[in-house]
Short mmCIF file of C-alpha atoms in Angstrom, two decimals:
data_model
loop_
_atom_site.label_atom_id
_atom_site.label_comp_id
_atom_site.label_asym_id
_atom_site.label_seq_id
_atom_site.Cartn_x
_atom_site.Cartn_y
_atom_site.Cartn_z
CA MET A 215 28.24 10.54 -22.93
CA ARG A 216 26.26 13.70 -22.84
CA ILE A 217 22.69 13.51 -21.53
CA LEU A 218 19.76 15.84 -21.20
CA VAL A 219 17.38 14.94 -17.88
CA ILE A 220 13.84 16.45 -18.28
CA GLY A 221 13.24 16.67 -14.71
CA GLY A 222 16.21 15.53 -12.48
CA THR A 223 15.60 17.15 -9.15
CA TRP A 224 13.79 14.49 -7.17
CA PHE A 225 13.22 10.74 -6.63
CA LEU A 226 14.15 8.89 -10.21
CA GLY A 227 15.14 12.22 -12.09
CA ARG A 228 17.74 13.18 -9.30
CA ALA A 229 18.73 9.42 -9.22
CA ILE A 230 19.41 9.41 -12.81
CA ALA A 231 21.20 12.88 -12.68
CA GLU A 232 23.55 11.65 -9.59
CA GLY A 233 23.90 8.42 -11.56
CA ALA A 234 25.14 9.95 -14.81
CA LEU A 235 27.46 12.10 -13.09
CA ALA A 236 29.02 9.39 -11.36
CA ARG A 237 30.11 7.69 -14.48
CA GLY A 238 31.66 10.51 -15.38
CA TRP A 239 29.02 11.71 -17.72
CA GLU A 240 27.93 15.59 -18.68
CA VAL A 241 24.47 16.33 -17.57
CA ALA A 242 22.33 19.04 -18.11
CA THR A 243 18.79 18.82 -16.12
CA PHE A 244 15.76 20.82 -17.42
CA ASN A 245 12.88 21.65 -14.89
CA ARG A 246 10.91 24.90 -13.78
CA GLY A 247 13.00 24.96 -10.71
CA ARG A 248 10.18 24.42 -8.11
CA SER A 249 10.16 21.05 -6.80
CA GLY A 250 13.86 20.39 -5.49
CA ARG A 251 17.25 21.79 -5.70
CA ASP A 252 19.29 21.00 -8.84
CA VAL A 253 22.07 18.61 -8.02
CA PRO A 254 25.79 19.67 -7.55
CA GLY A 255 27.57 19.16 -10.83
CA VAL A 256 25.10 19.48 -13.69
CA ASP A 257 23.90 22.22 -16.34
CA ALA A 258 20.67 23.17 -14.82
CA VAL A 259 18.43 25.08 -17.41
CA HIS A 260 15.66 26.49 -15.85
CA GLY A 261 12.11 26.79 -18.15
CA ASP A 262 8.65 25.13 -18.88
CA ARG A 263 8.53 22.04 -20.76
CA THR A 264 5.19 22.90 -22.06
CA VAL A 265 6.36 26.61 -23.48
CA ARG A 266 7.89 26.43 -27.22
CA GLU A 267 9.93 29.46 -26.38
CA ASP A 268 11.34 28.11 -23.36
CA LEU A 269 12.17 24.42 -25.54
CA GLN A 270 13.81 26.29 -28.05
CA LYS A 271 16.40 27.87 -25.92
CA LEU A 272 16.86 24.74 -23.91
CA ALA A 273 17.67 23.06 -27.53
CA THR A 274 20.73 25.98 -28.04
CA ASN A 275 22.18 24.08 -25.26
CA GLY A 276 22.56 20.68 -27.10
CA PRO A 277 23.37 18.49 -28.88
CA TRP A 278 23.22 15.66 -26.41
CA ASP A 279 23.50 11.73 -27.09
CA ALA A 280 20.14 11.18 -25.20
CA VAL A 281 17.26 12.84 -23.14
CA ILE A 282 15.74 11.17 -20.54
CA ASP A 283 12.48 12.19 -19.57
CA THR A 284 11.10 11.72 -16.16
CA SER A 285 8.56 14.51 -16.20
CA SER A 286 5.99 13.65 -18.15
CA SER A 287 3.31 12.02 -15.69
CA GLU A 288 1.00 14.62 -15.80
CA LEU A 289 1.19 15.77 -19.15
CA PRO A 290 -1.12 15.27 -21.98
CA PRO A 291 0.60 13.60 -25.36
CA ARG A 292 0.49 17.19 -27.21
CA ASP A 293 3.08 18.39 -24.43
CA VAL A 294 5.22 15.35 -24.55
CA LEU A 295 5.09 16.01 -28.82
CA LEU A 296 5.92 19.61 -28.15
CA ALA A 297 9.39 18.81 -26.45
CA ALA A 298 10.25 15.71 -28.38
CA ASP A 299 9.65 17.62 -31.36
CA ALA A 300 12.03 20.26 -30.25
CA LEU A 301 14.64 18.14 -29.30
CA ALA A 302 14.66 15.88 -32.16
CA ALA A 303 17.42 17.73 -34.06
CA GLN A 304 19.62 18.06 -30.77
CA ALA A 305 19.36 14.39 -29.26
CA ARG A 306 20.20 11.02 -30.96
CA ARG A 307 17.75 9.08 -28.68
CA TRP A 308 15.13 9.43 -26.10
CA VAL A 309 14.46 7.26 -23.06
CA HIS A 310 10.76 7.82 -21.46
CA ILE A 311 9.49 7.11 -18.18
CA SER A 312 6.31 5.42 -18.76
CA THR A 313 4.04 3.08 -16.89
CA VAL A 314 2.48 -0.32 -16.89
CA SER A 315 -1.28 1.49 -17.00
CA VAL A 316 -0.32 1.67 -21.01
CA TYR A 317 -1.38 -1.84 -21.49
CA GLU A 318 -5.14 -2.61 -22.41
CA GLY A 319 -4.96 -5.66 -19.96
CA TRP A 320 -3.43 -3.74 -16.88
CA PRO A 321 -4.16 -4.72 -14.16
CA HIS A 322 -6.61 -7.65 -14.90
CA GLU A 323 -4.31 -9.90 -17.21
CA PRO A 324 -0.65 -10.84 -17.00
CA LEU A 325 1.51 -8.68 -19.35
CA THR A 326 4.77 -8.70 -21.46
CA GLU A 327 5.48 -5.96 -23.76
CA GLY A 328 3.95 -7.75 -26.78
CA SER A 329 0.40 -7.17 -24.55
CA ALA A 330 -2.03 -4.72 -26.35
CA LEU A 331 -1.31 -1.09 -25.85
CA LEU A 332 -4.32 1.52 -25.16
CA GLN A 333 -4.67 3.78 -28.21
CA CYS A 334 -4.30 7.64 -28.09
CA PRO A 335 -3.41 9.75 -30.44
CA PRO A 336 0.24 11.70 -29.85
CA ASP A 337 -1.24 15.04 -29.96
CA ALA A 338 -4.30 14.13 -27.63
CA ASP A 339 -5.12 17.11 -24.84
CA ALA A 340 -6.03 16.24 -21.65
CA ASP A 341 -9.37 15.29 -22.18
CA PHE A 342 -8.42 12.46 -24.45
CA GLY A 343 -9.63 8.61 -22.74
CA TYR A 344 -11.54 7.53 -20.04
CA THR A 345 -11.50 5.61 -16.79
CA GLY A 346 -13.80 2.39 -16.75
CA GLU A 347 -16.20 1.64 -14.54
CA SER A 348 -13.81 -0.68 -12.63
CA GLY A 349 -10.97 1.21 -12.31
CA SER A 350 -9.25 0.11 -15.93
CA PRO A 351 -8.56 1.42 -18.09
CA THR A 352 -7.64 4.72 -16.80
CA GLN A 353 -7.60 8.02 -18.43
CA TYR A 354 -4.15 8.20 -17.20
CA GLY A 355 -3.37 5.04 -19.00
CA PHE A 356 -4.39 6.42 -22.40
CA GLN A 357 -2.59 9.66 -21.58
CA LYS A 358 0.67 7.95 -20.83
CA ALA A 359 0.36 5.77 -24.29
CA GLY A 360 -0.37 8.87 -26.20
CA GLY A 361 2.89 10.05 -24.73
CA GLU A 362 4.82 7.07 -26.01
CA ARG A 363 3.39 7.34 -29.28
CA ALA A 364 4.26 11.02 -29.22
CA VAL A 365 7.81 9.99 -28.27
CA ALA A 366 7.84 7.49 -31.31
CA GLU A 367 6.84 9.93 -34.03
CA ALA A 368 9.97 12.24 -33.12
CA PHE A 369 12.37 9.55 -32.13
CA GLY A 370 11.31 6.65 -34.42
CA ASP A 371 13.55 3.64 -33.35
CA GLU A 372 15.78 5.80 -31.32
CA ALA A 373 13.02 5.85 -28.64
CA VAL A 374 13.25 3.81 -25.49
CA PHE A 375 10.02 3.38 -22.84
CA LEU A 376 10.26 1.86 -19.64
CA ARG A 377 7.29 0.76 -18.32
CA PRO A 378 7.50 0.42 -14.33
CA GLY A 379 4.88 -0.58 -11.87
CA VAL A 380 5.73 0.90 -8.50
CA ILE A 381 8.92 2.61 -7.83
CA LEU A 382 9.63 2.65 -4.18
CA GLY A 383 13.11 3.72 -2.53
CA PRO A 384 15.04 6.91 -0.80
CA GLY A 385 13.06 10.31 -1.56
CA GLU A 386 9.60 8.74 -2.50
CA TYR A 387 7.21 11.11 -2.78
CA VAL A 388 3.77 9.14 -3.04
CA GLY A 389 4.38 7.56 0.22
CA ARG A 390 3.45 3.78 0.18
CA LEU A 391 6.55 2.82 1.64
CA PRO A 392 6.85 5.44 4.41
CA TRP A 393 3.49 4.66 5.41
CA TRP A 394 4.04 1.10 6.10
CA LEU A 395 7.34 1.85 7.67
CA GLU A 396 5.58 4.13 9.94
CA ARG A 397 2.48 1.85 10.79
CA ALA A 398 5.13 -1.06 11.50
CA LYS A 399 6.87 1.45 13.90
CA ARG A 400 3.74 2.24 15.71
CA GLY A 401 3.21 -1.46 16.54
CA GLY A 402 0.34 -3.22 17.90
CA ARG A 403 -2.19 -5.27 15.76
CA ILE A 404 -1.83 -4.36 12.43
CA LEU A 405 -4.32 -4.76 9.40
CA ALA A 406 -2.51 -6.30 6.46
CA PRO A 407 -4.20 -7.59 3.36
CA GLY A 408 -4.18 -11.14 3.11
CA PRO A 409 -3.13 -13.53 1.27
CA ALA A 410 0.33 -13.29 3.17
CA GLU A 411 2.09 -15.28 0.44
CA GLN A 412 1.17 -12.65 -2.34
CA ARG A 413 4.04 -11.46 -3.99
CA ILE A 414 4.30 -7.86 -5.33
CA GLN A 415 6.67 -6.75 -7.55
CA PRO A 416 7.76 -2.72 -6.59
CA VAL A 417 11.44 -1.80 -8.05
CA ASP A 418 14.02 0.29 -6.06
CA VAL A 419 14.36 3.74 -7.61
CA ARG A 420 18.30 3.27 -7.92
CA ASP A 421 17.77 0.55 -9.94
CA VAL A 422 15.37 2.00 -12.48
CA ALA A 423 18.00 5.09 -12.56
CA HIS A 424 20.86 2.54 -13.57
CA PHE A 425 18.58 0.99 -15.93
CA ALA A 426 17.36 3.99 -17.42
CA LEU A 427 21.51 5.06 -18.10
CA ASP A 428 22.17 1.98 -19.69
CA GLN A 429 19.62 2.41 -21.93
CA ALA A 430 20.06 5.98 -23.10
CA ALA A 431 24.13 4.91 -23.64
CA GLY A 432 22.64 1.30 -25.73
CA ALA A 433 21.35 0.28 -28.78
CA ASP A 434 18.17 -1.34 -27.60
CA ARG A 435 14.44 -0.11 -28.55
CA GLY A 436 11.00 -0.18 -27.88
CA GLY A 437 9.57 -0.85 -24.60
CA PHE A 438 10.71 -2.59 -21.44
CA ASN A 439 8.77 -3.67 -18.41
CA VAL A 440 10.53 -2.39 -15.24
CA THR A 441 9.27 -4.71 -12.30
CA HIS A 442 11.21 -6.91 -9.68
CA PRO A 443 11.95 -10.06 -11.43
CA GLU A 444 11.33 -11.89 -7.85
CA GLY A 445 9.66 -9.58 -5.96
CA ILE A 446 8.69 -10.12 -2.10
CA ALA A 447 5.94 -11.61 -0.42
CA PHE A 448 3.68 -9.27 1.45
CA ALA A 449 4.43 -11.26 4.54
CA ASP A 450 8.19 -10.56 4.02
CA PHE A 451 7.50 -7.17 2.92
CA LEU A 452 5.93 -6.30 6.28
CA GLY A 453 7.91 -8.47 8.30
CA GLU A 454 11.14 -6.28 7.20
CA CYS A 455 9.19 -2.96 7.85
CA LEU A 456 8.87 -4.46 11.32
CA ARG A 457 12.35 -5.37 11.57
CA VAL A 458 13.95 -2.26 10.73
CA THR A 459 11.59 -0.03 12.63
CA GLY A 460 12.24 -2.16 15.66
CA GLY A 461 8.53 -2.26 15.88
CA ASP A 462 6.45 -4.94 18.05
CA GLY A 463 3.42 -5.12 15.84
CA GLU A 464 1.59 -8.08 15.00
CA PRO A 465 0.41 -8.65 11.37
CA VAL A 466 -3.47 -9.39 10.96
CA TRP A 467 -4.08 -11.29 7.67
CA ALA A 468 -7.66 -10.21 6.37
CA ASP A 469 -8.94 -11.87 3.35
CA PRO A 470 -9.85 -9.38 0.73
CA THR A 471 -13.55 -10.15 0.74
CA VAL A 472 -13.58 -8.82 4.45
CA LEU A 473 -11.80 -6.05 3.37
CA ALA A 474 -14.03 -5.31 0.62
CA GLN A 475 -17.14 -5.58 2.93
CA HIS A 476 -15.36 -2.73 5.15
CA ASP A 477 -15.08 -0.82 1.65
CA VAL A 478 -11.07 -0.75 2.32
CA ALA A 479 -9.76 1.21 -0.89
CA GLN A 480 -7.08 -0.96 -2.90
CA TRP A 481 -4.32 0.73 -3.58
CA THR A 482 -4.48 3.49 -1.29
CA GLU A 483 -5.89 2.99 2.22
CA LEU A 484 -3.14 0.11 2.73
CA PRO A 485 -1.20 0.67 -0.13
CA LEU A 486 0.24 -1.72 -2.39
CA TRP A 487 -2.76 -4.26 -2.42
CA ARG A 488 -4.71 -4.73 -4.89
CA THR A 489 -6.52 -7.97 -5.67
CA HIS A 490 -6.74 -7.88 -9.56
CA ALA A 491 -4.90 -11.01 -11.44
CA GLY A 492 -2.50 -9.02 -13.21
CA VAL A 493 -1.43 -6.15 -10.93
CA TRP A 494 1.81 -8.22 -9.92
CA ALA A 495 2.36 -10.56 -12.80
CA VAL A 496 4.34 -7.96 -15.28
CA ASP A 497 6.97 -10.08 -16.85
CA SER A 498 10.32 -8.08 -16.85
CA GLN A 499 12.48 -10.80 -18.69
CA ARG A 500 13.30 -8.33 -21.46
CA ALA A 501 14.36 -5.89 -19.30
CA VAL A 502 16.49 -8.23 -17.56
CA ASP A 503 18.10 -9.78 -20.38
CA ALA A 504 18.75 -6.16 -21.32
CA GLY A 505 20.75 -5.50 -17.95
CA LEU A 506 18.05 -4.41 -15.51
CA ARG A 507 19.60 -5.92 -12.02
CA CYS A 508 17.28 -5.43 -9.07
CA ARG A 509 18.47 -5.40 -5.46
CA PRO A 510 16.45 -7.22 -2.92
CA LEU A 511 13.35 -5.33 -1.57
CA ALA A 512 14.52 -6.05 1.90
CA GLU A 513 17.28 -3.71 1.07
CA THR A 514 14.98 -1.02 -0.37
CA ILE A 515 13.23 -0.98 2.90
CA ARG A 516 16.28 -0.93 5.04
CA ASP A 517 17.53 2.11 2.92
CA THR A 518 14.51 3.76 2.81
CA TRP A 519 13.88 3.85 6.70
CA ASP A 520 17.51 5.05 7.23
CA TRP A 521 16.16 7.83 5.17
CA TRP A 522 12.97 8.87 6.23
CA SER A 523 14.00 8.27 9.76
CA ALA A 524 17.03 10.69 9.20
CA ASP A 525 14.31 13.54 8.55
CA GLY A 526 14.02 12.42 5.20
CA ARG A 527 11.48 15.04 3.54
CA PRO A 528 10.12 14.16 0.06
CA VAL A 529 8.89 16.75 -2.50
CA ALA A 530 5.55 17.89 -1.38
CA HIS A 531 3.10 15.99 -3.66
CA PRO A 532 -0.73 15.67 -3.61
CA ARG A 533 -0.95 11.75 -3.70
CA TRP A 534 0.84 11.80 -0.44
CA ASP A 535 -2.56 12.09 1.51
CA ASP A 536 -4.60 9.57 -0.32
CA HIS A 537 -2.36 6.66 1.18
CA GLY A 538 -3.00 4.93 4.61
CA ILE A 539 -6.02 3.85 6.27
CA ALA A 540 -7.15 5.99 9.03
CA PRO A 541 -6.73 4.58 12.64
CA GLU A 542 -10.00 4.64 13.93
CA LYS A 543 -11.11 2.50 10.65
CA GLU A 544 -8.31 0.06 10.85
CA LYS A 545 -9.29 -0.52 14.41
CA ARG A 546 -12.76 -1.35 13.91
CA ILE A 547 -11.83 -3.67 11.08
CA LEU A 548 -9.76 -5.53 13.34
CA SER A 549 -12.16 -6.01 16.33
CA GLY A 550 -13.76 -8.43 14.03
CA LEU A 551 -11.09 -10.19 13.21
#
């Protein structure tokens, strides 16, 4: 196999590049060379995917059996279309890392791959779409749906869309799991979002990478929800964070109505907490049938702590600062519980 990874220097892109090399594949990566070091052993091509001339130069390095695009999350559909069109003659297949946000019903409704998608033109610019009053749908979701359409326009039946919800694991750059690990290590009374038995479905970055590589080499088509099929109860998630860090904390479970009264921001101030009915009800059976295998999330937590406590340093990202409740606010809420 000969593949091109767009991105390829950090988190999922790096895991994909390393996984492909471990399979004995020939791997090229394409990025601006700003966000991380190139993986040893890849054919690293530096350039800007939004510049036509850079894409034309990249295409001279083909052909490839597959392209895996890990770097389109902040791009409008028209830039995804630019890259897909530029490389269509040089690749048989395109595996696109998308998101569950492309669904009309997310996060309010349980989802399958048959759920309706948001509608966005494949050549839309960054202004297309909107964010609803309830926070759903999101402009981000519209943009990602348009990106999927752009790839489908260029690659037809050889387009594959992977739709994760939350990806965790070593190298995480958003800061969700590292925040919980640090909070567990600090100990004391820990504000925890009830109900304790709520199951969550984050997936390990290495399992997403493995599945992406399988799809690059396979013959499946269309969309796959990439969420953990078993998940983990929030109580077990937090308990494992305490165990691996050696923290002596005591979770204090707060009802969502109490958290709302204190204006605790869902998804960010208490990472992974969200009350919408569908946020952790994303069916991944199609992916499981196609070979998705997810390690126990306790292993993800342990390995992330091993990376983080060994001075793990993610690529700097503005979303990192959005996560985690201020200690003084947490203390104020806990005083009433």
